[in-house]
Coordinates of C-alpha atoms and ligand atoms in Angstrom, one line a residue:
X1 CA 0.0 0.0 0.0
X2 CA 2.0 3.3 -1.4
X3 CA 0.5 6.2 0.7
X4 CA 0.6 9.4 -0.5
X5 CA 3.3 11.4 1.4
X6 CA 5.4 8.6 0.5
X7 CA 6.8 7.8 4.0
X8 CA 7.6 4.2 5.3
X9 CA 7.3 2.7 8.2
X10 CA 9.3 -0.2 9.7
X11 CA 7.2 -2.8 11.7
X12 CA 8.4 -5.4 13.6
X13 CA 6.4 -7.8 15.3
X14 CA 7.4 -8.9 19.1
X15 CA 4.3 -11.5 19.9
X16 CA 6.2 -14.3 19.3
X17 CA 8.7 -13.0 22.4
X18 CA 7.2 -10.3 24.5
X19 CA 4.1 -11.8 24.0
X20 CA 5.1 -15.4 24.6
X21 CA 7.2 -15.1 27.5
X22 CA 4.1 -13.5 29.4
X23 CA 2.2 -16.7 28.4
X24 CA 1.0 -19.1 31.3
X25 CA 0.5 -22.0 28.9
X26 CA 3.6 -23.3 27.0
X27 CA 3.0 -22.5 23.2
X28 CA 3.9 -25.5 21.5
X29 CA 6.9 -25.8 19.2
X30 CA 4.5 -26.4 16.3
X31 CA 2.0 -23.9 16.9
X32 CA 5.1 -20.9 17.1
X33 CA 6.9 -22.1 13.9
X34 CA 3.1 -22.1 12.1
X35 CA 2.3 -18.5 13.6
X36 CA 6.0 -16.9 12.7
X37 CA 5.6 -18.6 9.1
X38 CA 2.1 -17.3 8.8
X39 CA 3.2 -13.7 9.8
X40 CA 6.2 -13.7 7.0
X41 CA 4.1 -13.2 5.0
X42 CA 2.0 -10.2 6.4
X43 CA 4.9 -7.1 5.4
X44 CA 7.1 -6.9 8.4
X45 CA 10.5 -5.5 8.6
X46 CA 11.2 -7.6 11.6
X47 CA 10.2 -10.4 13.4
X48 CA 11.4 -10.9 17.4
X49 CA 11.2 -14.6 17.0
X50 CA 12.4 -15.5 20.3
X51 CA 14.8 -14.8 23.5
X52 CA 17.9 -17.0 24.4
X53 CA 17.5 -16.3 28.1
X54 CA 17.8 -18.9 30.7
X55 CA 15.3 -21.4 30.7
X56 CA 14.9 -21.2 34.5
X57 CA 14.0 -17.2 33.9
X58 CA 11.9 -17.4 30.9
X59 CA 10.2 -21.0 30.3
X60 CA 7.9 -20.0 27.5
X61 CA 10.7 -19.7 25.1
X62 CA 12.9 -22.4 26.3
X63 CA 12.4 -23.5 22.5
X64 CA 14.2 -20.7 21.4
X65 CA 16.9 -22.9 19.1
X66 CA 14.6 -25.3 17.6
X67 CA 11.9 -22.9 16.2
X68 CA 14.7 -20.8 14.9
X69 CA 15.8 -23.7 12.8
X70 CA 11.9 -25.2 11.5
X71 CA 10.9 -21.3 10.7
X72 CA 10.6 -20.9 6.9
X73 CA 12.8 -17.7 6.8
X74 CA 11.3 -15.5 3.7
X75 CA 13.9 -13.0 1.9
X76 CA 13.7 -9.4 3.2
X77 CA 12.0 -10.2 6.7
X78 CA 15.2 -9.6 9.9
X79 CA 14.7 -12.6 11.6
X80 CA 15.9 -11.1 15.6
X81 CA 15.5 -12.5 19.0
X82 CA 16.0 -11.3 22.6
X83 CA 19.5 -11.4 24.2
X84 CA 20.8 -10.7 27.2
X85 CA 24.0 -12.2 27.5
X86 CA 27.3 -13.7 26.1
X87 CA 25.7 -17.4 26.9
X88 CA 22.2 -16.1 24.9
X89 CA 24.7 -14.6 21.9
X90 CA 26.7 -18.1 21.3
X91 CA 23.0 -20.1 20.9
X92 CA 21.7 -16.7 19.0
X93 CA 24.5 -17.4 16.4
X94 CA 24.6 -20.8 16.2
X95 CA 20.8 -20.5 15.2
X96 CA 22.1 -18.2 12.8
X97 CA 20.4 -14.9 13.9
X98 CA 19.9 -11.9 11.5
X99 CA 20.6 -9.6 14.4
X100 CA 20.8 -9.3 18.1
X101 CA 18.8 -7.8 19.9
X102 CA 20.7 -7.3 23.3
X103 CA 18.6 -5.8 26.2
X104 CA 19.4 -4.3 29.5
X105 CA 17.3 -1.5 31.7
X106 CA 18.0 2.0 32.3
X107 CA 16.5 1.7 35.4
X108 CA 19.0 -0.2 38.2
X109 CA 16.0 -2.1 40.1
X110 CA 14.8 -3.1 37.2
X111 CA 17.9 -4.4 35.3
X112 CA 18.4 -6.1 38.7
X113 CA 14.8 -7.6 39.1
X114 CA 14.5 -8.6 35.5
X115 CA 18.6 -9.9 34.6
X116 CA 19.7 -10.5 38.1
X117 CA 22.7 -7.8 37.1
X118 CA 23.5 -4.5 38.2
X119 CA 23.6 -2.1 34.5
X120 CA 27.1 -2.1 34.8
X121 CA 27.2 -6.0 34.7
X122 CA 25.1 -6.1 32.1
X123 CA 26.9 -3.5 30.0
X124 CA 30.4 -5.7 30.5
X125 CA 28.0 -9.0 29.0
X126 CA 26.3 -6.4 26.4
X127 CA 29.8 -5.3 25.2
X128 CA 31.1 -9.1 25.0
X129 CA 28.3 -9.5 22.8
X130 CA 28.8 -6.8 20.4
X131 CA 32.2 -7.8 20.2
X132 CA 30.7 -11.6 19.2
X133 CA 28.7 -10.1 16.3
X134 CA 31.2 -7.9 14.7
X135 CA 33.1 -10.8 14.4
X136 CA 30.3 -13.0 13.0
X137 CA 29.4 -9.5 11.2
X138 CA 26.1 -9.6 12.7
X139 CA 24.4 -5.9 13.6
X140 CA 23.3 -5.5 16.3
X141 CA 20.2 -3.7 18.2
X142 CA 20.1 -2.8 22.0
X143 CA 16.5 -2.6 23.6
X144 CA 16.8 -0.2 26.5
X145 CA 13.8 -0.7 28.9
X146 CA 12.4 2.0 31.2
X147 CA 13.1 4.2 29.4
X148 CA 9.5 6.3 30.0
X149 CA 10.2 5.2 33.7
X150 CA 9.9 2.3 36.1
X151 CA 7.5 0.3 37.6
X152 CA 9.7 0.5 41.4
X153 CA 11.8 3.5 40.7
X154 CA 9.0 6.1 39.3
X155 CA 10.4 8.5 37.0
X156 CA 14.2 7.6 35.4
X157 CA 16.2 10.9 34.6
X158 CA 16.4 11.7 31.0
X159 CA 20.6 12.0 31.8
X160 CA 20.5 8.1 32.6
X161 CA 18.7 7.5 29.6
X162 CA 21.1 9.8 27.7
X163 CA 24.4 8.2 29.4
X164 CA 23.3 5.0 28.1
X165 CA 22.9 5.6 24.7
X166 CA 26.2 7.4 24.5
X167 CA 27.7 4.4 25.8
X168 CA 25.8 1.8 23.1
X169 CA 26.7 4.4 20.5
X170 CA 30.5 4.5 21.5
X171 CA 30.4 0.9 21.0
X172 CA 28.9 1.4 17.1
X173 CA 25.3 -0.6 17.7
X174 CA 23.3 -0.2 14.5
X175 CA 20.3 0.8 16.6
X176 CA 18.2 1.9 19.6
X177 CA 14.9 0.8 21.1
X178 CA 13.4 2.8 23.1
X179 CA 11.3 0.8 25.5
X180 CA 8.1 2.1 28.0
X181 CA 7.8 -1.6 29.4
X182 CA 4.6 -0.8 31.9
X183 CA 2.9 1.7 29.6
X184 CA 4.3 4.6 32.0
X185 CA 5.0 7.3 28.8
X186 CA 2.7 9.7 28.0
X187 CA 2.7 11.6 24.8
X188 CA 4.2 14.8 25.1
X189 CA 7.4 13.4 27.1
X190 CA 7.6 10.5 24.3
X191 CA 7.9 13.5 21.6
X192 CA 10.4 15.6 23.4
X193 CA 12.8 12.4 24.8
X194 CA 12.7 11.0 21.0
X195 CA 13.2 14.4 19.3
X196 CA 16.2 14.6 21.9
X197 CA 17.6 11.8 21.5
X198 CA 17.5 11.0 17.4
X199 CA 18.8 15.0 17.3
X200 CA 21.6 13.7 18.9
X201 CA 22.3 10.1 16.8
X202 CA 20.9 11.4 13.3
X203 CA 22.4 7.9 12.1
X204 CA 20.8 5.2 14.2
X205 CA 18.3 3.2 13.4
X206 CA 15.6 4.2 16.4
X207 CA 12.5 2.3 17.3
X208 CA 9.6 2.8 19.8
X209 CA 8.2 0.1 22.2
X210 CA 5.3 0.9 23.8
X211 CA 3.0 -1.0 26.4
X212 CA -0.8 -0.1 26.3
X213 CA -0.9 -0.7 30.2
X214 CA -2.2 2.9 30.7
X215 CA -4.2 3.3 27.2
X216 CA -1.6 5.5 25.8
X217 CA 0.2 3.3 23.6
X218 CA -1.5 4.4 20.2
X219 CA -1.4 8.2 21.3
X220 CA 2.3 7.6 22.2
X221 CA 2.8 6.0 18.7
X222 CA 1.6 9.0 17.0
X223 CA 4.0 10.8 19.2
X224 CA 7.1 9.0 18.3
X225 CA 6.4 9.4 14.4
X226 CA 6.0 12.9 14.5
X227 CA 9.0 13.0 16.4
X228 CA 10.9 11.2 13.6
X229 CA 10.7 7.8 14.8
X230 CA 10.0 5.5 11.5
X231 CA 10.2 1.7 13.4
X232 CA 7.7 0.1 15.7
X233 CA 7.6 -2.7 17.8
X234 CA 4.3 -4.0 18.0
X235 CA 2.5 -7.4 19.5
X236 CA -0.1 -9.0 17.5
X237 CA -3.6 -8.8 19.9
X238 CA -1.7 -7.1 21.9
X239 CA -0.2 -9.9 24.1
X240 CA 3.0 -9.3 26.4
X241 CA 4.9 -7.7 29.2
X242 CA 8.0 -8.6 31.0
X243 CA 7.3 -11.0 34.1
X244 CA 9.7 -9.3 36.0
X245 CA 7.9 -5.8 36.1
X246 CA 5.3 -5.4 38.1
X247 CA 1.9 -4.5 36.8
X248 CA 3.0 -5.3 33.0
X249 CA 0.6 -5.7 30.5
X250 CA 0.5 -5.7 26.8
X251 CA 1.9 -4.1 23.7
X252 CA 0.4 -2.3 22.0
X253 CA -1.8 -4.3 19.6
X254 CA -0.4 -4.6 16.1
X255 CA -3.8 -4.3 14.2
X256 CA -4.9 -1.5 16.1
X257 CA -1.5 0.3 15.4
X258 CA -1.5 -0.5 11.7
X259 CA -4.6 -0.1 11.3
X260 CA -4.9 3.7 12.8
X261 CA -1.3 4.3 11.0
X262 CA -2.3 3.4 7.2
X263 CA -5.7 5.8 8.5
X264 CA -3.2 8.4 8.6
X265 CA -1.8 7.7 5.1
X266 CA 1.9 5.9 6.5
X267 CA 2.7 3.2 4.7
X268 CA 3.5 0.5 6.8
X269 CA 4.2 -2.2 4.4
X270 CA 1.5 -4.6 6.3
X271 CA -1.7 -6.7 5.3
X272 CA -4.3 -5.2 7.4
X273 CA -6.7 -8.1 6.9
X274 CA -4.1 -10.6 7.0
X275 CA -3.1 -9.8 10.4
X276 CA -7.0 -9.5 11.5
X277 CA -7.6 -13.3 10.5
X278 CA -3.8 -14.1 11.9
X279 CA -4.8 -12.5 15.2
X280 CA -8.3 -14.6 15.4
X281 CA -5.6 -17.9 14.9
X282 CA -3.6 -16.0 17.6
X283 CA -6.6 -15.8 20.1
X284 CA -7.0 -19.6 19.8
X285 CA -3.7 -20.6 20.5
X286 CA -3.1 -18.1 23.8
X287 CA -7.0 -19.5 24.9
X288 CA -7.8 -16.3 26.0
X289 CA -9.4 -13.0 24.7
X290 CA -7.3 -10.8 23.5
X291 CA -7.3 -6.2 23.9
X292 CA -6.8 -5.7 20.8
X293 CA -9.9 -3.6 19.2
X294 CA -9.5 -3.8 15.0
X295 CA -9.1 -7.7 15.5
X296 CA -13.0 -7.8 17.0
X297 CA -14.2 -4.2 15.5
X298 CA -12.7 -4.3 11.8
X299 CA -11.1 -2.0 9.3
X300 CA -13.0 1.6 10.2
X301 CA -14.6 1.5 6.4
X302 CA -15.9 -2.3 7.2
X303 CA -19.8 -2.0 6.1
X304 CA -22.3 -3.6 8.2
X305 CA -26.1 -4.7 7.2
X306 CA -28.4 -2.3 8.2
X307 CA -31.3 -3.5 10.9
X308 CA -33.2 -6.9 9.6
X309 CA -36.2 -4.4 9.6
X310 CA -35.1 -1.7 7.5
X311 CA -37.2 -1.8 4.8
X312 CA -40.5 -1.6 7.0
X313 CA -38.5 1.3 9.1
X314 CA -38.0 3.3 5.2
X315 CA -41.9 2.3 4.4
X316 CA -42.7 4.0 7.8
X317 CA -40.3 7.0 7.1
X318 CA -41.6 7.6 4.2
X319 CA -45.6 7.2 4.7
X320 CA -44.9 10.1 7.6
X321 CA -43.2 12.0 5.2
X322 CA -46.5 11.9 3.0
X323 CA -48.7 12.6 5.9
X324 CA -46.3 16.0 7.1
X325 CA -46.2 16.6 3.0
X326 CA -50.6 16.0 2.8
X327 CA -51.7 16.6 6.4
Ligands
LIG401 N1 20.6 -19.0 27.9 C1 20.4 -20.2 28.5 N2 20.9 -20.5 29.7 C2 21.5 -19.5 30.4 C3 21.7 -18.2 29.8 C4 21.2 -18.0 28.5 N3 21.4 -16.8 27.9 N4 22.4 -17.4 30.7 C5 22.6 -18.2 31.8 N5 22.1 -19.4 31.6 C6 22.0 -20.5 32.5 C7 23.4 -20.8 33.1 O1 24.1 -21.7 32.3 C8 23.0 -21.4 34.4 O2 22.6 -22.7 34.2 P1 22.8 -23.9 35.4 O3 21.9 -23.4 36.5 O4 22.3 -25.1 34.7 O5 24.2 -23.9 35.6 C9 21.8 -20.7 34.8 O6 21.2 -20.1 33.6 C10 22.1 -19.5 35.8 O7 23.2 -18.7 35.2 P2 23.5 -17.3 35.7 O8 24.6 -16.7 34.8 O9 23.8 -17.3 37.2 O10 22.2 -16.5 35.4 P3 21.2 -15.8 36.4 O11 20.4 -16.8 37.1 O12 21.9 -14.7 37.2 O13 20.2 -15.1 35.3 C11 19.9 -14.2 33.1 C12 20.7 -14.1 34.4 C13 20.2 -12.9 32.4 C14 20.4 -15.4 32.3 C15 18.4 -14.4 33.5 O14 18.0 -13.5 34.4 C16 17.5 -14.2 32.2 O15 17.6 -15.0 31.3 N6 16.7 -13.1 32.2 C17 15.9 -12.8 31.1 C18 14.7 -12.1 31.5 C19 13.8 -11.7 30.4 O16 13.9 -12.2 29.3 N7 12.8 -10.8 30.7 C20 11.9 -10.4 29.7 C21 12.4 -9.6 28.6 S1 12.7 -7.9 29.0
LIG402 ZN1 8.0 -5.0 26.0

């Protein structure tokens, strides 16, 4: 879909990982490899297939390696996963990753809460791992969470945030995700942090991440992308959170979010009714409803019948009209 100002949008799809790992049943092997095939196809830039975390930390995707391997992998589509360490880069290459995306938390109670290491630990595993990829010349992506604040800290000060992307970019990381991992961003700080902060990188690849915990994740999008921000992470039905934040809830919903973007005129690349009927598949397998609103409500131009009674309501309409016309 070619929209008329001409401006793309990058989508990438995290269900299959922030959505997943927030799971209480176990997805089965089968059913992930069928969903991530399925959603190949739908126009994303990206898909987060999986994490390599520990299995002890994150059971849902203890599978990480195997559907890596049985995923039909279609030409043009980054296949990325979650990692948070040198052990999680060594299985993320061996599975022959198209990118890393390494993860740590601007907030300190949260790094600790969520990787059981301070940031500075985590920054000495992060930069062990981007040593790994340029070797294996594979680029890499850092996901910052808390960014927008934290769930046990309150508000993070915009020079943490700052200091830690000066750090990633000394170290040459291809790009930045900007992550509100309990829906705690709001739109007008959204704009002003990522007018900030791409003012100050021009050159890296920036995406948004936002969590719909509040009901600000689509106002938040709009946000971003005025600000400049042309990538989105978004979860299909808007499944996901991080277990280790308390009060996490979903992304935000990747039908709403497309669906209100190509609205606008973006183009985002995506299949708008694919990823309705993927989402309904989606609902099924998580055996749960879901919160995303376009997957129940439809595209806004989606034309219902009228009333089973219309024509007698018209024939009634019309007969008054007479008797005003002929009292
Ligand atoms: N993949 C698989 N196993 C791993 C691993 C990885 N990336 N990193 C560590 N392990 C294993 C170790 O081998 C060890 O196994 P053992 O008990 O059989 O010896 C065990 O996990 C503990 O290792 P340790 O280094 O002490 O890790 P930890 O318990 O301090 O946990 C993390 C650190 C980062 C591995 C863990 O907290 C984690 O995976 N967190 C991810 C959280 C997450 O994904 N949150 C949501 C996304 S934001
Ligand atoms: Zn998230």
């Amino acid at each position: 879909m070619k929209a008329g100002n001409g401006k793309r949008l990058l989508i990438n799809e995290v269900a299959t990982r922030d959505g997943f790992q927030m799971e209480s049943r176990f997805i089965p092997t089968d059913d992930k490899v069928a969903l991530i095939d399925r959603l190949s196809g739908l126009g994303y830039a990206r898909i987060e297939v999986t994490s390599f975390t520990s299995a002890k930390a994150i059971p849902a995707l203890r599978d990480g390696e195997e559907v890596m391997q049985r995923i039909a992998r279609r030409p043009g589509v980054v296949y990325t996963a979650l990692v948070p360490n040198v052990r999680g880069a060594e299985r993320a290459l061996e599975s022959r990753i198209d990118e890393f995306n390494i993860v740590m938390s601007v907030s300190e109670t949260h790094n600790l809460a969520n990787l059981r290491m301070t940031r500075e630990q985590s920054f000495a595993q992060l930069t062990g791992v981007i040593a790994l990829a340029k070797q294996a010349g594979v680029p890499v992506n850092v996901s910052l969470s808390c960014v927008f604040g934290c769930p046990m800290e309150g508000e993070v000060p915009l020079a943490a945030v700052r200091g830690w992307i000066e750090r990633f970019a000394a170290l040459e990381v291809q790009g930045v995700t900007l992550c509100d991992t309990t829906g705690m961003a709001y739109p007008t700080q959204v704009q002003a942090l990522c007018e900030g902060v791409i003012a100050g990188h021009r050159r890296m690849d920036w995406t948004a991440h936002f969590h719909n915990t509040r009901g600000m994740g689509l106002a938040n999008t709009v946000a971003a992308v005025e600000a400049g921000i042309r990538r989105l992470d978004m979860s299909l039905g808007g499944i996901g959170g991080c277990p280790y934040a308390p009060g996490a809830t979903g992304n935000v919903a990747t039908e709403d979010v497309v669906h209100m973007l190509q609205c606008m005129g973006w183009d985002t690349g995506m299949d708008l009714d694919g990823l309705i009927a993927a989402a309904a598949e989606l609902e099924v397998l998580v055996q749960h409803g879901l919160s995303s609103q376009v997957s129940r409500a439809g595209h806004r131009l989606m034309r219902h019948a009228p009333p089973a009674d219309f024509n007698d309501i018209v024939a009634r309409a019309q007969a008054r009209g007479q008797k005003e016309l002929h009292p």
